């Protein structure tokens, strides 16, 4: 039950952060491209890479803190479902090229972000 509470709190913080990034992206880059979702998925992937490297190499957080950070905070911050909806909405609006760029770009950049987070953290800690 304690772990569930940690996940719930982390999820609330992460989802709030995702909403804030979305609002900022809409305000500063109102192009119709889902920059907010793109940004949180890439940043969240990078952060997960950092955490994974830290937890593998130098840091052993409690199961509750690990659940708070990975499942709650980053799970609430990044969002595959919103990403999927953004792709479908772009496609339904006839913006197939933009939908394809967003789909491929998000996947490549998010996986790249996770890899970069792992690599950077390992380099700093080595």
PDB file of C-alpha atoms in Angstrom:
ATOM      1  CA  UNK A   1       0.000   0.000   0.000  1.00  0.00           C
ATOM      2  CA  UNK A   2       2.892   2.344   0.773  1.00  0.00           C
ATOM      3  CA  UNK A   3       4.389   1.806  -2.695  1.00  0.00           C
ATOM      4  CA  UNK A   4       1.038   2.533  -4.323  1.00  0.00           C
ATOM      5  CA  UNK A   5       0.900   5.861  -2.478  1.00  0.00           C
ATOM      6  CA  UNK A   6       4.391   6.724  -3.736  1.00  0.00           C
ATOM      7  CA  UNK A   7       3.360   5.878  -7.313  1.00  0.00           C
ATOM      8  CA  UNK A   8       0.216   8.002  -6.992  1.00  0.00           C
ATOM      9  CA  UNK A   9       2.124  11.022  -5.683  1.00  0.00           C
ATOM     10  CA  UNK A  10       4.794  10.654  -8.360  1.00  0.00           C
ATOM     11  CA  UNK A  11       2.108  10.322 -11.023  1.00  0.00           C
ATOM     12  CA  UNK A  12       0.428  13.516  -9.862  1.00  0.00           C
ATOM     13  CA  UNK A  13       3.719  15.414  -9.989  1.00  0.00           C
ATOM     14  CA  UNK A  14       4.674  13.932 -13.363  1.00  0.00           C
ATOM     15  CA  UNK A  15       1.279  14.557 -14.957  1.00  0.00           C
ATOM     16  CA  UNK A  16       1.296  18.139 -13.681  1.00  0.00           C
ATOM     17  CA  UNK A  17       4.731  18.625 -15.199  1.00  0.00           C
ATOM     18  CA  UNK A  18       3.530  17.166 -18.500  1.00  0.00           C
ATOM     19  CA  UNK A  19       0.562  19.537 -18.527  1.00  0.00           C
ATOM     20  CA  UNK A  20       2.819  22.522 -17.803  1.00  0.00           C
ATOM     21  CA  UNK A  21       5.225  21.596 -20.602  1.00  0.00           C
ATOM     22  CA  UNK A  22       2.270  21.202 -22.974  1.00  0.00           C
ATOM     23  CA  UNK A  23       0.944  24.647 -22.087  1.00  0.00           C
ATOM     24  CA  UNK A  24       4.380  26.229 -22.493  1.00  0.00           C
ATOM     25  CA  UNK A  25       4.881  24.504 -25.834  1.00  0.00           C
ATOM     26  CA  UNK A  26       1.490  25.682 -27.073  1.00  0.00           C
ATOM     27  CA  UNK A  27       2.289  29.227 -25.969  1.00  0.00           C
ATOM     28  CA  UNK A  28       5.793  29.423 -27.427  1.00  0.00           C
ATOM     29  CA  UNK A  29       5.440  27.162 -30.476  1.00  0.00           C
ATOM     30  CA  UNK A  30       1.806  27.254 -31.652  1.00  0.00           C
ATOM     31  CA  UNK A  31       2.511  25.476 -34.945  1.00  0.00           C
ATOM     32  CA  UNK A  32       0.017  22.639 -34.657  1.00  0.00           C
ATOM     33  CA  UNK A  33       2.875  20.214 -34.074  1.00  0.00           C
ATOM     34  CA  UNK A  34       2.577  18.445 -30.691  1.00  0.00           C
ATOM     35  CA  UNK A  35       5.818  19.854 -29.306  1.00  0.00           C
ATOM     36  CA  UNK A  36       4.727  19.367 -25.687  1.00  0.00           C
ATOM     37  CA  UNK A  37       4.230  15.610 -25.986  1.00  0.00           C
ATOM     38  CA  UNK A  38       7.387  15.313 -28.063  1.00  0.00           C
ATOM     39  CA  UNK A  39       9.399  17.219 -25.444  1.00  0.00           C
ATOM     40  CA  UNK A  40       8.150  15.237 -22.443  1.00  0.00           C
ATOM     41  CA  UNK A  41       8.734  11.905 -24.156  1.00  0.00           C
ATOM     42  CA  UNK A  42      12.309  12.791 -25.110  1.00  0.00           C
ATOM     43  CA  UNK A  43      13.124  14.469 -21.767  1.00  0.00           C
ATOM     44  CA  UNK A  44      11.485  11.665 -19.813  1.00  0.00           C
ATOM     45  CA  UNK A  45      13.422   9.057 -21.764  1.00  0.00           C
ATOM     46  CA  UNK A  46      16.664  10.919 -21.055  1.00  0.00           C
ATOM     47  CA  UNK A  47      15.776  11.141 -17.345  1.00  0.00           C
ATOM     48  CA  UNK A  48      14.995   7.421 -17.242  1.00  0.00           C
ATOM     49  CA  UNK A  49      18.384   6.730 -18.823  1.00  0.00           C
ATOM     50  CA  UNK A  50      20.072   8.776 -16.102  1.00  0.00           C
ATOM     51  CA  UNK A  51      18.097   7.025 -13.368  1.00  0.00           C
ATOM     52  CA  UNK A  52      18.723   3.564 -14.813  1.00  0.00           C
ATOM     53  CA  UNK A  53      22.457   4.205 -14.944  1.00  0.00           C
ATOM     54  CA  UNK A  54      22.530   5.659 -11.439  1.00  0.00           C
ATOM     55  CA  UNK A  55      20.530   2.760 -10.030  1.00  0.00           C
ATOM     56  CA  UNK A  56      22.724   0.214 -11.797  1.00  0.00           C
ATOM     57  CA  UNK A  57      26.046   1.801 -10.881  1.00  0.00           C
ATOM     58  CA  UNK A  58      25.968   3.853  -7.701  1.00  0.00           C
ATOM     59  CA  UNK A  59      22.550   4.272  -6.145  1.00  0.00           C
ATOM     60  CA  UNK A  60      20.142   1.776  -4.663  1.00  0.00           C
ATOM     61  CA  UNK A  61      16.940   3.609  -3.751  1.00  0.00           C
ATOM     62  CA  UNK A  62      14.212   1.944  -1.742  1.00  0.00           C
ATOM     63  CA  UNK A  63      11.514   0.128  -3.709  1.00  0.00           C
ATOM     64  CA  UNK A  64       9.110   2.943  -2.818  1.00  0.00           C
ATOM     65  CA  UNK A  65      11.430   5.670  -4.108  1.00  0.00           C
ATOM     66  CA  UNK A  66      12.185   3.673  -7.251  1.00  0.00           C
ATOM     67  CA  UNK A  67       8.432   3.276  -7.884  1.00  0.00           C
ATOM     68  CA  UNK A  68       7.877   6.983  -7.188  1.00  0.00           C
ATOM     69  CA  UNK A  69      10.535   8.030  -9.708  1.00  0.00           C
ATOM     70  CA  UNK A  70      10.135   5.478 -12.498  1.00  0.00           C
ATOM     71  CA  UNK A  71       6.489   4.405 -12.457  1.00  0.00           C
ATOM     72  CA  UNK A  72       4.944   7.500 -10.880  1.00  0.00           C
ATOM     73  CA  UNK A  73       6.958  10.578 -11.818  1.00  0.00           C
ATOM     74  CA  UNK A  74       8.297   9.526 -15.216  1.00  0.00           C
ATOM     75  CA  UNK A  75       5.263   7.392 -16.024  1.00  0.00           C
ATOM     76  CA  UNK A  76       3.031  10.394 -15.359  1.00  0.00           C
ATOM     77  CA  UNK A  77       5.349  12.788 -17.179  1.00  0.00           C
ATOM     78  CA  UNK A  78       5.825  10.836 -20.395  1.00  0.00           C
ATOM     79  CA  UNK A  79       2.837   9.531 -22.223  1.00  0.00           C
ATOM     80  CA  UNK A  80       2.614   7.042 -25.011  1.00  0.00           C
ATOM     81  CA  UNK A  81      -1.160   7.332 -25.170  1.00  0.00           C
ATOM     82  CA  UNK A  82      -1.043  11.087 -25.803  1.00  0.00           C
ATOM     83  CA  UNK A  83       1.682  10.495 -28.377  1.00  0.00           C
ATOM     84  CA  UNK A  84      -0.508   7.929 -30.138  1.00  0.00           C
ATOM     85  CA  UNK A  85      -3.470  10.305 -30.126  1.00  0.00           C
ATOM     86  CA  UNK A  86      -1.325  13.109 -31.549  1.00  0.00           C
ATOM     87  CA  UNK A  87      -0.226  10.859 -34.435  1.00  0.00           C
ATOM     88  CA  UNK A  88      -3.813   9.856 -35.234  1.00  0.00           C
ATOM     89  CA  UNK A  89      -5.109  13.433 -35.005  1.00  0.00           C
ATOM     90  CA  UNK A  90      -2.421  14.696 -37.358  1.00  0.00           C
ATOM     91  CA  UNK A  91      -3.225  11.894 -39.801  1.00  0.00           C
ATOM     92  CA  UNK A  92      -6.976  12.500 -39.586  1.00  0.00           C
ATOM     93  CA  UNK A  93      -6.404  16.181 -40.319  1.00  0.00           C
ATOM     94  CA  UNK A  94      -4.664  15.194 -43.530  1.00  0.00           C
ATOM     95  CA  UNK A  95      -1.200  16.072 -42.263  1.00  0.00           C
ATOM     96  CA  UNK A  96       0.262  12.662 -43.077  1.00  0.00           C
ATOM     97  CA  UNK A  97       3.801  13.917 -43.630  1.00  0.00           C
ATOM     98  CA  UNK A  98       3.839  15.726 -40.295  1.00  0.00           C
ATOM     99  CA  UNK A  99       2.301  12.666 -38.598  1.00  0.00           C
ATOM    100  CA  UNK A 100       5.057  10.456 -40.029  1.00  0.00           C
ATOM    101  CA  UNK A 101       7.803  12.884 -38.994  1.00  0.00           C
ATOM    102  CA  UNK A 102       6.354  13.100 -35.490  1.00  0.00           C
ATOM    103  CA  UNK A 103       5.994   9.321 -35.185  1.00  0.00           C
ATOM    104  CA  UNK A 104       9.500   8.502 -36.362  1.00  0.00           C
ATOM    105  CA  UNK A 105      11.095  11.532 -34.688  1.00  0.00           C
ATOM    106  CA  UNK A 106       9.545  10.802 -31.303  1.00  0.00           C
ATOM    107  CA  UNK A 107      10.560   7.152 -31.309  1.00  0.00           C
ATOM    108  CA  UNK A 108      14.114   7.853 -32.456  1.00  0.00           C
ATOM    109  CA  UNK A 109      14.629  10.836 -30.163  1.00  0.00           C
ATOM    110  CA  UNK A 110      13.071   9.129 -27.125  1.00  0.00           C
ATOM    111  CA  UNK A 111      15.183   6.002 -27.509  1.00  0.00           C
ATOM    112  CA  UNK A 112      18.159   8.266 -28.228  1.00  0.00           C
ATOM    113  CA  UNK A 113      17.334  10.290 -25.126  1.00  0.00           C
ATOM    114  CA  UNK A 114      17.360   7.206 -22.958  1.00  0.00           C
ATOM    115  CA  UNK A 115      20.641   6.066 -24.492  1.00  0.00           C
ATOM    116  CA  UNK A 116      22.156   9.527 -24.027  1.00  0.00           C
ATOM    117  CA  UNK A 117      21.057   9.633 -20.391  1.00  0.00           C
ATOM    118  CA  UNK A 118      22.621   6.241 -19.718  1.00  0.00           C
ATOM    119  CA  UNK A 119      25.832   7.099 -21.549  1.00  0.00           C
ATOM    120  CA  UNK A 120      26.248  10.540 -19.995  1.00  0.00           C
ATOM    121  CA  UNK A 121      25.650   9.258 -16.484  1.00  0.00           C
ATOM    122  CA  UNK A 122      28.062   6.377 -16.975  1.00  0.00           C
ATOM    123  CA  UNK A 123      30.714   8.772 -18.297  1.00  0.00           C
ATOM    124  CA  UNK A 124      30.269  11.152 -15.368  1.00  0.00           C
ATOM    125  CA  UNK A 125      30.406   8.356 -12.829  1.00  0.00           C
ATOM    126  CA  UNK A 126      33.326   6.497 -14.413  1.00  0.00           C
TER     127      UNK A 126
END
